[in-house]
Amino acid sequence: MEPLTLWGFLFFSGALFGSFIFTTAKRLAQGQSLLTPSRCDACGAPISPLGLVPFVGWLVQRGRCRACKTPISWKYPCFELINGLWVCWVFAQNGLNGAGYFTLAITELFWLLALLDFLSLEIALTPLLLALLLRGAELTFFAPEQFIDALIGLFAGAGVLHWVRSLYFFLRHREGLGEGDATLLGLIGFWLGWQALLPVLFLASLLGVLFALTLILFRFATIRQEFAFGPWLILASFVFWSFQPLLQPGRLFY
Ligand SMILES: [Zn+2]
């Protein structure tokens, strides 16, 4: 395939898969079945095959349901765009090889975890365990030399946040972080190695606090409100993964 065709294909597959991930997250968060065909949230009208094509469907319908004219969330095309770009970025970093496919599969599960945490304030166990298994397989087949770093990352990651959580509970007498966030940081340590834990935790806290302060400042939220921390941990781990080759020139993970 011509390079341009290949990138176009990767981008479009990523957008299509992004649409699937977004719909899955929404349905799981609302407790709906994953197997029913897509319908309009407002009136229940089935969505035409053309309407399911990333961007095109949204544009053709001018962002509205055909039957009842209720606006369809801009978040759909937005996440499709992000995921299309992400797929290209992962393969640009790794090349079209086994490591690339593993990274893609693991990070798509991370996207699902992030969206689910945003929607339901919970870290879902099934995608988390799937990502752990995939990373275990990747380490076994492609990178056995990283096993020790990854295992330390897994236990240190889960452990550190567990202690932060207990301390917060001791000081404020209420839950600040979920148990899920601790397990999620364990997974991130297992994926990127223990070296990533502190930078990721620091960047995630910074992003999360800035986001919460912005919402509170513009009165979209109150100081007592619960915020999801998982998406910031995941975003920070993506940033770390993306810039890892620059951070550690002598010690590439891939
Ligand atoms: Zn409708």
CSV table of C-alpha atoms and ligand atoms in Angstrom, one decimal:
chain,number,residue,atom,x,y,z
A,1,MET,CA,0.0,0.0,0.0
A,2,GLU,CA,1.1,3.6,-0.7
A,3,PRO,CA,2.2,5.2,2.6
A,4,LEU,CA,-0.6,7.8,2.3
A,5,THR,CA,-3.2,5.1,1.7
A,6,LEU,CA,-1.9,3.1,4.6
A,7,TRP,CA,-2.1,6.1,7.0
A,8,GLY,CA,-5.5,6.9,5.8
A,9,PHE,CA,-6.6,3.3,6.4
A,10,LEU,CA,-5.1,3.3,9.9
A,11,PHE,CA,-6.7,6.6,10.7
A,12,PHE,CA,-10.1,5.5,9.5
A,13,SER,CA,-9.9,2.1,11.3
A,14,GLY,CA,-9.0,4.0,14.4
A,15,ALA,CA,-11.9,6.3,14.0
A,16,LEU,CA,-14.3,3.3,13.4
A,17,PHE,CA,-12.9,1.5,16.5
A,18,GLY,CA,-13.1,4.7,18.5
A,19,SER,CA,-16.8,4.9,17.7
A,20,PHE,CA,-17.1,1.3,19.0
A,21,ILE,CA,-15.2,2.0,22.2
A,22,PHE,CA,-17.2,5.2,22.9
A,23,THR,CA,-20.5,3.4,22.4
A,24,THR,CA,-19.3,0.4,24.5
A,25,ALA,CA,-18.4,2.8,27.4
A,26,LYS,CA,-21.7,4.6,27.2
A,27,ARG,CA,-23.7,1.4,27.2
A,28,LEU,CA,-21.7,-0.2,30.0
A,29,ALA,CA,-22.1,3.0,32.1
A,30,GLN,CA,-25.8,3.0,31.5
A,31,GLY,CA,-26.2,-0.8,32.1
A,32,GLN,CA,-27.4,-1.4,28.5
A,33,SER,CA,-26.7,-4.5,26.4
A,34,LEU,CA,-23.7,-4.3,24.1
A,35,LEU,CA,-25.4,-6.5,21.4
A,36,THR,CA,-28.4,-4.3,20.4
A,37,PRO,CA,-28.1,-2.2,17.2
A,38,SER,CA,-27.4,1.5,17.7
A,39,ARG,CA,-30.4,3.7,18.3
A,40,CYS,CA,-31.1,7.3,19.0
A,41,ASP,CA,-30.9,8.1,22.7
A,42,ALA,CA,-34.0,10.3,22.6
A,43,CYS,CA,-36.5,8.6,20.3
A,44,GLY,CA,-35.1,5.1,19.9
A,45,ALA,CA,-35.0,5.3,16.1
A,46,PRO,CA,-32.4,2.9,14.6
A,47,ILE,CA,-29.3,4.6,13.2
A,48,SER,CA,-28.8,4.0,9.4
A,49,PRO,CA,-25.6,2.2,8.3
A,50,LEU,CA,-24.4,5.6,6.8
A,51,GLY,CA,-25.0,7.2,10.2
A,52,LEU,CA,-22.5,4.8,11.8
A,53,VAL,CA,-19.6,5.8,9.5
A,54,PRO,CA,-17.2,8.0,11.6
A,55,PHE,CA,-17.5,11.8,10.9
A,56,VAL,CA,-19.4,11.2,7.7
A,57,GLY,CA,-22.5,9.9,9.5
A,58,TRP,CA,-22.4,12.8,11.9
A,59,LEU,CA,-21.9,15.4,9.2
A,60,VAL,CA,-24.5,13.9,6.8
A,61,GLN,CA,-27.1,14.0,9.6
A,62,ARG,CA,-25.8,17.5,10.5
A,63,GLY,CA,-25.3,16.3,14.1
A,64,ARG,CA,-29.0,15.5,14.6
A,65,CYS,CA,-31.1,12.4,14.8
A,66,ARG,CA,-33.0,11.9,11.4
A,67,ALA,CA,-36.2,11.0,13.1
A,68,CYS,CA,-36.6,13.4,16.0
A,69,LYS,CA,-33.9,16.1,15.3
A,70,THR,CA,-32.4,15.7,18.8
A,71,PRO,CA,-28.7,16.8,18.6
A,72,ILE,CA,-26.2,13.9,18.6
A,73,SER,CA,-23.3,14.6,21.0
A,74,TRP,CA,-20.2,16.2,19.4
A,75,LYS,CA,-18.3,13.9,21.7
A,76,TYR,CA,-18.8,11.0,19.2
A,77,PRO,CA,-16.9,12.6,16.2
A,78,CYS,CA,-14.5,14.2,18.6
A,79,PHE,CA,-13.5,10.9,20.2
A,80,GLU,CA,-13.4,9.2,16.7
A,81,LEU,CA,-11.0,11.8,15.6
A,82,ILE,CA,-8.8,11.4,18.7
A,83,ASN,CA,-8.7,7.6,18.4
A,84,GLY,CA,-7.9,7.8,14.6
A,85,LEU,CA,-5.0,10.0,15.4
A,86,TRP,CA,-4.0,7.8,18.4
A,87,VAL,CA,-3.8,4.7,16.2
A,88,CYS,CA,-1.6,6.5,13.7
A,89,TRP,CA,0.6,7.8,16.5
A,90,VAL,CA,1.1,4.3,18.1
A,91,PHE,CA,2.1,2.8,14.8
A,92,ALA,CA,4.3,5.8,14.0
A,93,GLN,CA,6.1,5.2,17.3
A,94,ASN,CA,6.3,1.4,17.1
A,95,GLY,CA,6.1,0.5,13.4
A,96,LEU,CA,3.5,-2.0,12.1
A,97,ASN,CA,4.7,-4.9,14.2
A,98,GLY,CA,3.8,-7.1,17.1
A,99,ALA,CA,4.8,-4.5,19.7
A,100,GLY,CA,2.7,-1.9,17.9
A,101,TYR,CA,-0.4,-4.2,18.0
A,102,PHE,CA,0.1,-5.0,21.6
A,103,THR,CA,0.5,-1.3,22.6
A,104,LEU,CA,-2.6,-0.5,20.5
A,105,ALA,CA,-4.7,-3.2,22.2
A,106,ILE,CA,-3.5,-2.2,25.7
A,107,THR,CA,-4.1,1.5,25.1
A,108,GLU,CA,-7.5,0.9,23.6
A,109,LEU,CA,-8.5,-0.8,26.8
A,110,PHE,CA,-7.0,2.3,28.6
A,111,TRP,CA,-9.3,4.5,26.5
A,112,LEU,CA,-12.3,2.4,27.5
A,113,LEU,CA,-11.3,2.6,31.2
A,114,ALA,CA,-10.9,6.4,31.0
A,115,LEU,CA,-14.3,6.9,29.3
A,116,LEU,CA,-16.0,4.6,31.8
A,117,ASP,CA,-14.4,6.3,34.7
A,118,PHE,CA,-15.5,9.7,33.4
A,119,LEU,CA,-19.1,8.4,32.9
A,120,SER,CA,-19.5,6.3,36.1
A,121,LEU,CA,-16.6,7.3,38.4
A,122,GLU,CA,-15.5,3.7,38.6
A,123,ILE,CA,-12.5,1.8,37.2
A,124,ALA,CA,-14.1,-1.2,35.4
A,125,LEU,CA,-12.5,-4.5,36.4
A,126,THR,CA,-12.9,-6.5,33.1
A,127,PRO,CA,-11.0,-4.1,30.8
A,128,LEU,CA,-8.4,-3.7,33.5
A,129,LEU,CA,-7.8,-7.5,33.8
A,130,LEU,CA,-7.7,-7.8,30.0
A,131,ALA,CA,-5.0,-5.2,29.8
A,132,LEU,CA,-3.0,-6.9,32.5
A,133,LEU,CA,-3.2,-10.2,30.6
A,134,LEU,CA,-2.3,-8.6,27.3
A,135,ARG,CA,0.7,-6.9,28.9
A,136,GLY,CA,1.7,-10.2,30.5
A,137,ALA,CA,1.6,-11.9,27.1
A,138,GLU,CA,3.6,-9.0,25.5
A,139,LEU,CA,6.3,-9.3,28.2
A,140,THR,CA,6.5,-13.0,27.7
A,141,PHE,CA,6.8,-13.0,23.9
A,142,PHE,CA,8.4,-9.7,23.1
A,143,ALA,CA,10.2,-8.2,26.1
A,144,PRO,CA,11.1,-10.8,28.8
A,145,GLU,CA,14.0,-8.4,29.9
A,146,GLN,CA,11.4,-5.9,31.1
A,147,PHE,CA,9.6,-8.4,33.3
A,148,ILE,CA,11.3,-7.3,36.6
A,149,ASP,CA,10.7,-3.6,36.0
A,150,ALA,CA,7.1,-4.3,35.1
A,151,LEU,CA,6.4,-6.5,38.2
A,152,ILE,CA,8.0,-3.9,40.5
A,153,GLY,CA,5.8,-1.3,38.7
A,154,LEU,CA,2.7,-3.4,39.2
A,155,PHE,CA,3.1,-3.8,43.0
A,156,ALA,CA,4.6,-0.4,43.7
A,157,GLY,CA,1.9,1.3,41.6
A,158,ALA,CA,-0.9,-0.4,43.4
A,159,GLY,CA,0.8,0.0,46.7
A,160,VAL,CA,1.7,3.7,46.6
A,161,LEU,CA,-1.8,4.8,45.8
A,162,HIS,CA,-3.2,2.5,48.4
A,163,TRP,CA,-1.2,4.3,51.1
A,164,VAL,CA,-2.0,7.7,49.7
A,165,ARG,CA,-5.7,6.7,49.9
A,166,SER,CA,-5.4,5.5,53.5
A,167,LEU,CA,-3.7,8.7,54.5
A,168,TYR,CA,-6.4,10.8,52.8
A,169,PHE,CA,-9.1,8.8,54.6
A,170,PHE,CA,-7.2,9.2,57.9
A,171,LEU,CA,-6.9,13.0,57.4
A,172,ARG,CA,-10.3,13.9,55.8
A,173,HIS,CA,-12.4,11.0,57.0
A,174,ARG,CA,-13.8,10.5,53.5
A,175,GLU,CA,-12.8,8.7,50.4
A,176,GLY,CA,-10.6,10.8,48.1
A,177,LEU,CA,-9.4,8.1,45.7
A,178,GLY,CA,-11.1,4.9,44.7
A,179,GLU,CA,-9.5,1.5,45.2
A,180,GLY,CA,-9.8,1.3,41.4
A,181,ASP,CA,-7.3,4.2,41.0
A,182,ALA,CA,-4.7,2.2,43.0
A,183,THR,CA,-5.2,-0.9,40.8
A,184,LEU,CA,-5.1,1.3,37.7
A,185,LEU,CA,-1.7,2.8,38.7
A,186,GLY,CA,-0.5,-0.8,39.2
A,187,LEU,CA,-1.5,-1.6,35.6
A,188,ILE,CA,0.3,1.6,34.4
A,189,GLY,CA,3.4,0.4,36.3
A,190,PHE,CA,3.1,-3.0,34.7
A,191,TRP,CA,2.8,-1.4,31.3
A,192,LEU,CA,5.6,1.3,31.5
A,193,GLY,CA,7.8,-0.1,34.3
A,194,TRP,CA,8.2,1.3,37.8
A,195,GLN,CA,10.3,4.2,36.5
A,196,ALA,CA,7.1,5.7,35.1
A,197,LEU,CA,5.1,5.8,38.4
A,198,LEU,CA,6.3,9.1,39.9
A,199,PRO,CA,6.3,11.1,36.7
A,200,VAL,CA,2.8,9.7,35.8
A,201,LEU,CA,1.4,10.3,39.3
A,202,PHE,CA,2.8,13.9,39.3
A,203,LEU,CA,1.5,14.8,35.9
A,204,ALA,CA,-1.9,13.2,36.5
A,205,SER,CA,-2.3,15.1,39.8
A,206,LEU,CA,-1.4,18.4,38.0
A,207,LEU,CA,-3.8,17.8,35.1
A,208,GLY,CA,-6.6,16.6,37.5
A,209,VAL,CA,-6.2,19.6,39.8
A,210,LEU,CA,-6.1,22.1,37.0
A,211,PHE,CA,-9.2,20.5,35.4
A,212,ALA,CA,-11.1,20.5,38.7
A,213,LEU,CA,-10.1,24.1,39.5
A,214,THR,CA,-11.2,25.3,36.1
A,215,LEU,CA,-14.6,23.6,36.5
A,216,ILE,CA,-15.0,25.1,40.0
A,217,LEU,CA,-13.8,28.5,38.9
A,218,PHE,CA,-16.4,28.6,36.1
A,219,ARG,CA,-19.0,27.2,38.4
A,220,PHE,CA,-19.5,23.9,36.5
A,221,ALA,CA,-18.7,22.0,39.7
A,222,THR,CA,-18.5,22.5,43.5
A,223,ILE,CA,-15.6,21.9,45.8
A,224,ARG,CA,-17.4,18.9,47.3
A,225,GLN,CA,-17.9,17.2,44.0
A,226,GLU,CA,-16.2,13.9,43.2
A,227,PHE,CA,-13.9,13.9,40.2
A,228,ALA,CA,-12.6,11.0,38.3
A,229,PHE,CA,-8.9,10.6,38.7
A,230,GLY,CA,-8.5,7.6,36.4
A,231,PRO,CA,-8.6,9.5,33.1
A,232,TRP,CA,-5.8,11.8,34.2
A,233,LEU,CA,-3.6,8.8,35.2
A,234,ILE,CA,-4.3,7.3,31.8
A,235,LEU,CA,-3.6,10.6,29.9
A,236,ALA,CA,-0.4,11.1,31.9
A,237,SER,CA,0.7,7.5,31.1
A,238,PHE,CA,0.1,8.2,27.4
A,239,VAL,CA,2.2,11.3,27.6
A,240,PHE,CA,4.9,9.4,29.3
A,241,TRP,CA,4.8,6.6,26.8
A,242,SER,CA,4.9,9.1,23.9
A,243,PHE,CA,7.9,11.0,25.2
A,244,GLN,CA,9.7,8.0,26.8
A,245,PRO,CA,12.2,7.7,23.9
A,246,LEU,CA,13.2,11.3,24.5
A,247,LEU,CA,13.3,10.9,28.3
A,248,GLN,CA,15.5,7.8,28.3
A,249,PRO,CA,17.6,7.9,25.2
A,250,GLY,CA,19.8,5.0,26.4
A,251,ARG,CA,17.0,2.8,27.6
A,252,LEU,CA,14.1,2.4,25.2
A,253,PHE,CA,11.3,0.1,26.2
A,254,TYR,CA,10.5,-0.7,22.6
B,1,ZN,ZN,-34.2,10.5,17.7
